[in-house]
Amino acid sequence: MRIDGVRRVAIAVAACGTLLAALSGCGAKGRAHSDPEPGAQAGKSSAGSRDPHHIPGVGARLQRRIPADSGQVVAVYGDGKDSADSTVVLYAKRGAAWQRVRSWPAHNGKRGWTTDHHSGDRRSPVGVFTLTDAGGVLKDPGAELPYTQDPAFAAPRWWAKSHWHDFDYVIAIDYNRVKGTPPNNPTRPEGEEKGGSIWLHMDHGSGTSGCVSMSKPAMAYLLRSLDPDRHPVVVMGDRADLMS
């Protein structure tokens, strides 16, 4: 089906803000990634080793929000409340224990994190959200989640060239959206003021308008790894809010 230019621009702008929002502010390009075990100290048990039944660095409040039937967690550890830098770690449950699978450097909202996200605040929402749908400009790389290939995902060419491939791969974060629909479905069940189109998508080297961005290899790995039968969720926020 032909996608007209107006629809393409509207979807791209809704996904990650206006041109000003997309280009203003930045994270630290090329930062070192030491690949630590985030929150290891906070996640230790009284015996002195990490409790394998809990996601490291995630406090009881958010830990309880991880569904009992979830077997995969994408944890996004923000460097700070107002930082655009973060680390993504994929955990998988083996029996009753959570095991770390892979980790990658990432970016989040240009202005950091918030527990009360609103449209245009350029902060990523803190919380636990399901991951049910994926898509992008590029063909399906072998995703387990339902994948919608659609040229309408493409960022408009009046954005900076560094942003043109942001939406080649996308995993929808189920914040203010209708589950079971393509990531670019514009419906906002909680209203437009609460924002939406919060995605995992490809990185352009700096902060986003609220999404979490990663390298193309990282996105491809997640797309091939996240299994709807294991009910994957994302647990995301700055380290302080994650532990609160």
PDB file of N, CA, C and O in Angstrom, residues 41 125 204:
ATOM      1  N   GLN A  41      25.782  -3.969  44.212  1.00  0.00           N
ATOM      2  CA  GLN A  41      25.820  -3.818  45.655  1.00  0.00           C
ATOM      3  C   GLN A  41      24.417  -3.818  46.233  1.00  0.00           C
ATOM      4  O   GLN A  41      24.141  -4.472  47.223  1.00  0.00           O
ATOM      5  N   PRO A 125      10.073   7.746  30.585  1.00  0.00           N
ATOM      6  CA  PRO A 125       9.262   7.361  31.741  1.00  0.00           C
ATOM      7  C   PRO A 125       9.898   6.235  32.558  1.00  0.00           C
ATOM      8  O   PRO A 125      10.411   5.267  31.996  1.00  0.00           O
ATOM      9  N   HIS A 204      21.528   7.290  17.582  1.00  0.00           N
ATOM     10  CA  HIS A 204      22.179   8.280  16.713  1.00  0.00           C
ATOM     11  C   HIS A 204      23.329   8.976  17.440  1.00  0.00           C
ATOM     12  O   HIS A 204      23.849   9.985  16.951  1.00  0.00           O
TER      13      HIS A 204
END
